[in-house]
Short mmCIF file of C-alpha atoms and ligand atoms in Angstrom, two decimals:
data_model
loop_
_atom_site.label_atom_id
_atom_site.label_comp_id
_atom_site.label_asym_id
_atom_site.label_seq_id
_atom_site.Cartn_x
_atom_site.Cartn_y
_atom_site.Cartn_z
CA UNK A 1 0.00 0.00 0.00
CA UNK A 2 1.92 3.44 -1.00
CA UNK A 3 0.95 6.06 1.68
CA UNK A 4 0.19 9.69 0.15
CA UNK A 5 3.34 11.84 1.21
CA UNK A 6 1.93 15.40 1.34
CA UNK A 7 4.72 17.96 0.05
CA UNK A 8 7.30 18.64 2.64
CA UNK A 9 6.60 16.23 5.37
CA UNK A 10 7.80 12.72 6.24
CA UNK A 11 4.74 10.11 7.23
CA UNK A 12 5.50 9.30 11.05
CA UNK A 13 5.91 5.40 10.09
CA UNK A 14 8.64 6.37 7.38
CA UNK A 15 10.51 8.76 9.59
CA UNK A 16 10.66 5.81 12.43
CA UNK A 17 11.83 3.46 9.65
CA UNK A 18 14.57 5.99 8.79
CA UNK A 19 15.45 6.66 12.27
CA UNK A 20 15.81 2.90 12.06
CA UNK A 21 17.65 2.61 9.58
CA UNK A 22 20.23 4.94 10.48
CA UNK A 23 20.83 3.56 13.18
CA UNK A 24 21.52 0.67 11.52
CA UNK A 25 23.82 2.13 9.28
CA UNK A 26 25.42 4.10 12.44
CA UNK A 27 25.99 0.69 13.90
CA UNK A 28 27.69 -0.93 10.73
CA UNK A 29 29.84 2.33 10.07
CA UNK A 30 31.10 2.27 13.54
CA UNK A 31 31.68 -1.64 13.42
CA UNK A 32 33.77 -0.96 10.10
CA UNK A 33 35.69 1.82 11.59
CA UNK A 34 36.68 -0.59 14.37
CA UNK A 35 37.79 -3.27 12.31
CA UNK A 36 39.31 -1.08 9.98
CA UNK A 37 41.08 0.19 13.23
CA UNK A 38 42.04 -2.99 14.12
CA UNK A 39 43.01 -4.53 10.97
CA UNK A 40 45.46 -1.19 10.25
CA UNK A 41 46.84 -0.88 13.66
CA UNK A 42 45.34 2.54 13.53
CA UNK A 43 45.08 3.14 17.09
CA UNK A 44 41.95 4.63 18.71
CA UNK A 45 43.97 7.67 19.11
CA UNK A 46 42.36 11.29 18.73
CA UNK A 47 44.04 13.63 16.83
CA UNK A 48 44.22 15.39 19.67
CA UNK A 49 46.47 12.83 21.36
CA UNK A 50 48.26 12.53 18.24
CA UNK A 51 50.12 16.27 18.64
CA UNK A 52 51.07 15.28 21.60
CA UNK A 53 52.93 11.84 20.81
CA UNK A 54 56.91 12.26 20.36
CA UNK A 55 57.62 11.29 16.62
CA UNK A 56 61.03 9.04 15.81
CA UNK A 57 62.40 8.21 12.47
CA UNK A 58 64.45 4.87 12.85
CA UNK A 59 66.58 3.47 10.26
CA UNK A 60 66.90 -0.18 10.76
CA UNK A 61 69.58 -2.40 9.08
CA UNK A 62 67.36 -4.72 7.56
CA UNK A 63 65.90 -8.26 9.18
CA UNK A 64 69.08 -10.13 7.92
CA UNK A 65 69.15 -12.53 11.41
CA UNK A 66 66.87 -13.71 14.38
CA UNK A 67 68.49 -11.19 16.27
CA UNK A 68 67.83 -8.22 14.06
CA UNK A 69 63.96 -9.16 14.21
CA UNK A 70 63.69 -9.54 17.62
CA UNK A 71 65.42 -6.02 17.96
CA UNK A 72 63.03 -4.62 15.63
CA UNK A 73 59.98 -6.08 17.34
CA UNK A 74 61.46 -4.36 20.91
CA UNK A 75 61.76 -1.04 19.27
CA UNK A 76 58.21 -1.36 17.70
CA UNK A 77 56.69 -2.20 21.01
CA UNK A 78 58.90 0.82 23.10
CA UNK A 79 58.51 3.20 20.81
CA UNK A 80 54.42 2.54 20.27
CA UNK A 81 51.60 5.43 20.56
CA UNK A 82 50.43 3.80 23.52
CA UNK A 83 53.93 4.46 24.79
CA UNK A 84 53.71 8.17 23.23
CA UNK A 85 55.52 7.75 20.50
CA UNK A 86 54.67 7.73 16.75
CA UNK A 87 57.52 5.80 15.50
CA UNK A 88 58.10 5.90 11.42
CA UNK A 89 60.23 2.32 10.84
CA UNK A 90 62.54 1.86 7.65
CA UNK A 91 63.97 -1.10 6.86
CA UNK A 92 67.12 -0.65 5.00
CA UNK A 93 67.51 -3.97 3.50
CA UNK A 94 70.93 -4.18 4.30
CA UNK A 95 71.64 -1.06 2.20
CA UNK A 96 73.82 1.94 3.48
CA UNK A 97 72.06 3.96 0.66
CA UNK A 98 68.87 3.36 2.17
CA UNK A 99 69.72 4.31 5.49
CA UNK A 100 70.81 8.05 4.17
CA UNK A 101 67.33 8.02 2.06
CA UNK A 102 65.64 7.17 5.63
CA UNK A 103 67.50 9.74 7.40
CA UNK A 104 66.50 12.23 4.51
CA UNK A 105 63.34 11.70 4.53
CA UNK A 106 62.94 11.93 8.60
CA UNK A 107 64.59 15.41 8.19
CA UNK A 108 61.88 16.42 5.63
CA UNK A 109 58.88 14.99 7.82
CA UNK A 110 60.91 16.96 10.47
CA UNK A 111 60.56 14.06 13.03
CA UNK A 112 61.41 14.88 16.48
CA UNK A 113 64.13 12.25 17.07
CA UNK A 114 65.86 10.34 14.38
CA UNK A 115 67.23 6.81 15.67
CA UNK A 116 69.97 5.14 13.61
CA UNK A 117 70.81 1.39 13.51
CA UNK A 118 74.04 1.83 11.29
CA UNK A 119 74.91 -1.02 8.61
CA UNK A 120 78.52 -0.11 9.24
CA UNK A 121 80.96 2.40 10.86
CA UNK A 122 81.86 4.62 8.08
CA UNK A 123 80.25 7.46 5.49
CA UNK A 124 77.27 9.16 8.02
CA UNK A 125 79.17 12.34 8.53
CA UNK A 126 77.36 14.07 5.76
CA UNK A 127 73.80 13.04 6.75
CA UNK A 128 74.03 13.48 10.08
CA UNK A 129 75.54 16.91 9.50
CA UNK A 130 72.38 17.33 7.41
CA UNK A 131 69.99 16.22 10.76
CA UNK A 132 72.49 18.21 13.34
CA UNK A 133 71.56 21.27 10.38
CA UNK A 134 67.87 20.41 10.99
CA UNK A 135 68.28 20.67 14.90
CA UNK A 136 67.15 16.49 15.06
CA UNK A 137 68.53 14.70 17.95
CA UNK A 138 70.29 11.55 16.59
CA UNK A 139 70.36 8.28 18.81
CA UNK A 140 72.60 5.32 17.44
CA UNK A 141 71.51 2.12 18.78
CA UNK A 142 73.52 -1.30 18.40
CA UNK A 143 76.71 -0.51 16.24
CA UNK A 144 78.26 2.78 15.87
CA UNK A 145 79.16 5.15 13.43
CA UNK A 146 82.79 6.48 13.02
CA UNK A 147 82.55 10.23 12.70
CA UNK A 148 84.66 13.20 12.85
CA UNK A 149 83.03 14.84 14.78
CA UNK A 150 81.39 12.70 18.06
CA UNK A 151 79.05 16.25 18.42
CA UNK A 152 77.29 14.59 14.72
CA UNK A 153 74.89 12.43 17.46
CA UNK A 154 73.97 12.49 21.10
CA UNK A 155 73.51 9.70 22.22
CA UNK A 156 74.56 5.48 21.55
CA UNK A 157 73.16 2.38 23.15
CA UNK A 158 74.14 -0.91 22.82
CA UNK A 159 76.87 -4.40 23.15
CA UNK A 160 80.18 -4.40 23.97
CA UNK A 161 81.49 -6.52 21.48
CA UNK A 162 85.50 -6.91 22.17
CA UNK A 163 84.14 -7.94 25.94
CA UNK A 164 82.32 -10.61 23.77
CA UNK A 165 84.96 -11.50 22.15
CA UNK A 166 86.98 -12.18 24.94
CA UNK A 167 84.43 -13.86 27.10
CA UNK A 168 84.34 -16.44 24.29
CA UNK A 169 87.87 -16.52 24.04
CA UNK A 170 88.61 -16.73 27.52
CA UNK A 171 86.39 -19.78 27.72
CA UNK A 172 88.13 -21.61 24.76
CA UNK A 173 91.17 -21.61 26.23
CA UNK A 174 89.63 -23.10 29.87
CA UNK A 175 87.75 -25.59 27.79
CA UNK A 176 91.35 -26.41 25.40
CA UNK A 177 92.67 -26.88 29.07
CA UNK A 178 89.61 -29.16 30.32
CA UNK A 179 90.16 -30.98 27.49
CA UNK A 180 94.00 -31.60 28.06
CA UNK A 181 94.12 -30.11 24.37
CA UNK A 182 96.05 -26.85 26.12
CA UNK A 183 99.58 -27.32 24.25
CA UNK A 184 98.06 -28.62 20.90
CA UNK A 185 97.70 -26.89 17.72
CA UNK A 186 94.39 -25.73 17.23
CA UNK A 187 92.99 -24.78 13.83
CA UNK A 188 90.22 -22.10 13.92
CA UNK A 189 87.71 -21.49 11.63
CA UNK A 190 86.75 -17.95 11.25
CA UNK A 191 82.52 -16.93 10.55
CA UNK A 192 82.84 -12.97 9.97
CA UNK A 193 79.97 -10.62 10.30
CA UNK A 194 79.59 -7.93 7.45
CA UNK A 195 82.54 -6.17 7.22
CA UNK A 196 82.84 -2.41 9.13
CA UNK A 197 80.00 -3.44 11.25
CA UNK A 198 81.01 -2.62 15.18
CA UNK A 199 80.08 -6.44 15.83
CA UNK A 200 81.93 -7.47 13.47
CA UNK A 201 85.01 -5.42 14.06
CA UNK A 202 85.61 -6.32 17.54
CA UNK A 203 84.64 -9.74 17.89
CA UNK A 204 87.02 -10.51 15.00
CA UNK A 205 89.10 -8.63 17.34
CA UNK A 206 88.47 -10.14 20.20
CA UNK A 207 89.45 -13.57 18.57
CA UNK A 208 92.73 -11.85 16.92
CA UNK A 209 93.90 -10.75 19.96
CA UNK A 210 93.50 -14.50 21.52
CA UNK A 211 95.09 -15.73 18.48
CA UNK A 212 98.48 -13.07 18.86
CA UNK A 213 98.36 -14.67 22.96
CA UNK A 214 98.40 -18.21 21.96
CA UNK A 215 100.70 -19.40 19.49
CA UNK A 216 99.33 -22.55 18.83
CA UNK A 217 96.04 -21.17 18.29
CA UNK A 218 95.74 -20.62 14.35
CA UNK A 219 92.99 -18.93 12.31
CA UNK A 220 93.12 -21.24 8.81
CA UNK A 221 90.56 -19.61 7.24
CA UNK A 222 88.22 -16.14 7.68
CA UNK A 223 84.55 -16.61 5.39
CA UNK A 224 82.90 -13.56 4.83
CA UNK A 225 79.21 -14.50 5.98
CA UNK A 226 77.71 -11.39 6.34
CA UNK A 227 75.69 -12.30 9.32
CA UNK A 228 72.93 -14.90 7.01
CA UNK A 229 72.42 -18.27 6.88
CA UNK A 230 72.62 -18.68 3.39
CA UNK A 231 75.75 -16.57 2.71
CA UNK A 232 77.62 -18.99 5.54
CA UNK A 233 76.19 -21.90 3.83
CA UNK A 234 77.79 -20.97 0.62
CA UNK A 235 80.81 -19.60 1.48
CA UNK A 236 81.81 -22.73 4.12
CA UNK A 237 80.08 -25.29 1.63
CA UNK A 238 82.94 -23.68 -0.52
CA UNK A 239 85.89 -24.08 1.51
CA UNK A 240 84.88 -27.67 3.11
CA UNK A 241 85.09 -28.56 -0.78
CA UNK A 242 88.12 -26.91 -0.89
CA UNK A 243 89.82 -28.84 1.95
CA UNK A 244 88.31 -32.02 1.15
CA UNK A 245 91.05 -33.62 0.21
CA UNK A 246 94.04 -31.67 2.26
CA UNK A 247 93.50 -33.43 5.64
CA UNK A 248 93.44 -29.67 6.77
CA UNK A 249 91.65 -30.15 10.01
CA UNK A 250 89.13 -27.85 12.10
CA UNK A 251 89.30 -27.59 15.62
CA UNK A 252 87.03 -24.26 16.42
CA UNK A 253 84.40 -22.67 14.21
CA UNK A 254 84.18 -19.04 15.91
CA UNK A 255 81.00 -17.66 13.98
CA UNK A 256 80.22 -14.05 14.66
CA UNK A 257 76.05 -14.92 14.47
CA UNK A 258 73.69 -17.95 15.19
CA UNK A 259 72.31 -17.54 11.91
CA UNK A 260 75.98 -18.07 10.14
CA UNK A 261 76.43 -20.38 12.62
CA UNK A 262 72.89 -22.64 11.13
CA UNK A 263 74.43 -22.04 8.03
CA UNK A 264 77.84 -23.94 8.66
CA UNK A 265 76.29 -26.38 10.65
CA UNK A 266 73.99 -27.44 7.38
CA UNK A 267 77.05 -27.38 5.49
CA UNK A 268 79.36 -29.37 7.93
CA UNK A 269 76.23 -32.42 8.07
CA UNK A 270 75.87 -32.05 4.05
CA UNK A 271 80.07 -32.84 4.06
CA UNK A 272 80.06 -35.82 7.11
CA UNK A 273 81.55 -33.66 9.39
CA UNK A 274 81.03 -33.87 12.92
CA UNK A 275 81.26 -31.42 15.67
CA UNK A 276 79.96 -30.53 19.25
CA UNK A 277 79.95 -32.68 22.01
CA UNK A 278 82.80 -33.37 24.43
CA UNK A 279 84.99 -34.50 22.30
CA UNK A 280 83.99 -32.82 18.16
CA UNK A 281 84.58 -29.66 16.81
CA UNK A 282 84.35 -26.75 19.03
CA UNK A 283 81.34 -24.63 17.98
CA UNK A 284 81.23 -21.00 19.27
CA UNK A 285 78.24 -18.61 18.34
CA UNK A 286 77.14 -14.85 19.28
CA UNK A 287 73.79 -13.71 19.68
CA UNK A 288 72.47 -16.25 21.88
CA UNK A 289 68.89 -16.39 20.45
CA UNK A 290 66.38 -19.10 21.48
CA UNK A 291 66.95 -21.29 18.40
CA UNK A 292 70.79 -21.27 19.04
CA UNK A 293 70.53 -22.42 23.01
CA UNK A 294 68.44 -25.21 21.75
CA UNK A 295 71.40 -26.11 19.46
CA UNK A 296 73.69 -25.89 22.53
CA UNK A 297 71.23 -27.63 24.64
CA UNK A 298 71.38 -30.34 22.02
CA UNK A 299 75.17 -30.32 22.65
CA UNK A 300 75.33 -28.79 18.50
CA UNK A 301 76.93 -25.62 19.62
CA UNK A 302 79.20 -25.34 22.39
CA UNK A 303 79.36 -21.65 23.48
CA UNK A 304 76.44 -19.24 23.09
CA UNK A 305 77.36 -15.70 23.52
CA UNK A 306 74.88 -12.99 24.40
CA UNK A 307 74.25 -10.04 22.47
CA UNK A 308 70.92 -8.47 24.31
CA UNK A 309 68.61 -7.07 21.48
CA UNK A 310 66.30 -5.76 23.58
CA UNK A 311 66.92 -1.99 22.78
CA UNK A 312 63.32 -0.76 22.54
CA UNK A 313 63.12 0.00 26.20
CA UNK A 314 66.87 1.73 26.48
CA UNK A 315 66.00 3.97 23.33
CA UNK A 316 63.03 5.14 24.73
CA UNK A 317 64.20 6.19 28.12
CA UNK A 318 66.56 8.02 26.56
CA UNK A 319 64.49 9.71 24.13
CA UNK A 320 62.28 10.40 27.56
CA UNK A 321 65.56 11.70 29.57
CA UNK A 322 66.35 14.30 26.61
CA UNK A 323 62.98 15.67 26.68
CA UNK A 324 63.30 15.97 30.36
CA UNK A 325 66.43 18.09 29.42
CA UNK A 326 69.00 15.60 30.77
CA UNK A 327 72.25 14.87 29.12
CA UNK A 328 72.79 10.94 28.66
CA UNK A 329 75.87 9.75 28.84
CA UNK A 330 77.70 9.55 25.17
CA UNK A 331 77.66 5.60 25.34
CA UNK A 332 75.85 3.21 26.95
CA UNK A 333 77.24 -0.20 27.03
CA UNK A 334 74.97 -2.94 28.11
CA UNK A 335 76.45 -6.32 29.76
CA UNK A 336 75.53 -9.43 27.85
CA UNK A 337 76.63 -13.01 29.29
CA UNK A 338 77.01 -16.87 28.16
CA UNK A 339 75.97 -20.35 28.11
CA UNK A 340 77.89 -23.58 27.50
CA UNK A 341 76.28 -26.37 26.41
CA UNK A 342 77.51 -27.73 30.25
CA UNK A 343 75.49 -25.42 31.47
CA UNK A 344 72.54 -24.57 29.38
CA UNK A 345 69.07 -26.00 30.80
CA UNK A 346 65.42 -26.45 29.01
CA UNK A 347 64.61 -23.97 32.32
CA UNK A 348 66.88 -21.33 31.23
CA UNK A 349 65.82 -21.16 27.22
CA UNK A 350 61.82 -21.26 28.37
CA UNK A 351 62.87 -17.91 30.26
CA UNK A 352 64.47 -16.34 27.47
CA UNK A 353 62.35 -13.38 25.98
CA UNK A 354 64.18 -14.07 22.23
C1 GZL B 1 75.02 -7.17 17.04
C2 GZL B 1 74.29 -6.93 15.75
C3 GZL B 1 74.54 -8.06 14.83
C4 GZL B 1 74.08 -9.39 15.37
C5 GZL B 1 73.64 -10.04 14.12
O1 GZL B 1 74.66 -6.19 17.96
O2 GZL B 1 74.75 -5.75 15.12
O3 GZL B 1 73.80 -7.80 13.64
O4 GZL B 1 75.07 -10.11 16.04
C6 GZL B 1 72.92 -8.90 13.43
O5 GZL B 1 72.80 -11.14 14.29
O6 GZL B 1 72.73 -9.16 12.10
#
């Protein structure tokens, strides 16, 4: 039955349906705002809120190992709105280049604090001149940049890597001696990080400097892994080919990453080679992530050493102290620790946060 609409007014039992349906349509707007919300990890923030939230560029290496993702995921999480940040993340893909496009484009967006996770030590003194120019605060976090000019950024967190190097040194030559192997020739097999990274810099020197104090202690080969699994594959797959038929021996593998360290391990089983135990080849690995202590708990790798990832938290206090108008200290080095596959336990890995 149509109902006779007279000009200009709404019949009482069409207005009602209308008021119906808009609420209706109120509902399903606001339901699909919410899951748009939630699906885009657009927060419930106002825009309000949103002047208020400090805003941090960081330039991130890349996700090259275990312990680069779980040092992104802390930085994500510290540096969150519900935190009071709005963080803008880059992920350089292992690329210097992209680090300086980052940077660039933080400066432009005129970001409050520009965080930098540097690939290697050398070429930032031009863009971070350019961010000092801009009146930015720069924070390096894990490695560190070699500058001219220390004044270039305010503030660095992160591992002291030579200490790592000799913790892990220090404990090869009390296991050599455990082993009544103290006076033998021992062949070392070198894992390096990428080259001009901090980590790799001084845990290579860390195991040089152990090499120069023991003379029968000899490094008979250095692989340029660049801290992946598949580049160590290669490049030991490579050299055990090489060596097959030598008789050269290996006593230690001293791997500057668990990932590298995976990726000699595949190699080593693909070529018949044992190692670990109490009596094999002498595994040593850095980073210490969850998936390497189950190696070592397996009795696979025999030294695990630390290297805390955990920044997120360290960044942001410091980012918090600077707008309190403190003056953090130029370097902060964080203690990291070990564990030997004597001393590992299921326990201790179910604790571990990475
Ligand atoms: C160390 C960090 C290194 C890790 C690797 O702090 O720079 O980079 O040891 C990572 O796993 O790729």
């Amino acid at each position: 039955m149509r109902l006779a609409i007279k000009k200009g007014r709404e019949p009482a039992v069409k207005k009602r349906g209308a008021a119906v349906k808009m609420r209706k349509l109120t509902a399903i707007a606001m339901m699909l705002a919410l899951m748009l919300a939630a699906l885009t990890g657009c927060s419930s923030i106002s825009d309000g809120d949103k002047k208020d939230l400090i805003v941090v560029g960081f330039s991130q290496v890349g996700s090259e190992s275990s312990w680069r993702v779980a040092n992104s995921e802390s930085m994500k999480q510290a540096l969150s709105e519900e935190e009071g940040f709005e963080l803008i993340f880059d992920d350089a893909k292992q690329k210097q280049e992209n680090q300086y496009k980052a940077i660039r484009m933080f400066i432009q967006q005129q970001v409050d604090y520009i965080v930098l996770a540097p690939i290697t030590e050398n070429g930032w003194d031009d863009v971070l001149a350019e961010a000092r120019q801009a009146g930015i605060p720069v924070i390096i976090v894990d490695r560190q940049v070699d500058v001219s000019n220390e004044n270039l950024y305010t503030t660095w967190v992160g591992s002291d890597f030579l200490e790592e190097g000799k913790m892990a040194t220090e404990w090869l030559g009390q296991e050599l001696d455990k082993r009544g192997r103290s006076g033998e020739n021992i062949n070392i097999l070198h894992i390096r990080g990428t080259e001009g990274a901090t980590a790799q810099i001084f845990r290579t020197q860390g195991l040089q400097d152990a090499v120069d104090e023991n003379p029968n202690w000899n490094i008979v080969r250095t692989l340029d892994g660049e801290y992946t699994e598949a580049k160590a594959y290669e490049v030991t797959k490579e050299y055990l080919e090489k060596i097959r038929d030598t008789g050269e021996k290996i006593d230690v593998i001293y791997s500057e990453n668990d990932n590298m360290t995976f990726g000699v391990l595949k190699a080593l089983d693909e070529e018949g080679i044992e190692y670990g135990g109490e009596e094999g080849i002498i595994v040593i690995s850095f980073d210490a992530v969850k998936s390497s202590l189950e190696r070592c708990l397996a009795g696979d790798i025999t030294l695990c050493v630390e290297c805390n990832p955990l920044h997120g938290p360290r960044v942001a206090n410091l980012i918090r102290s600077l707008e309190a108008g403190d003056v953090p200290q130029k370097k902060s080095y964080i203690i990291d620790t070990f564990f030997s596959a004597e001393s590992i336990t299921e326990e201790m890995i179910k604790e571990r946060p990475y």
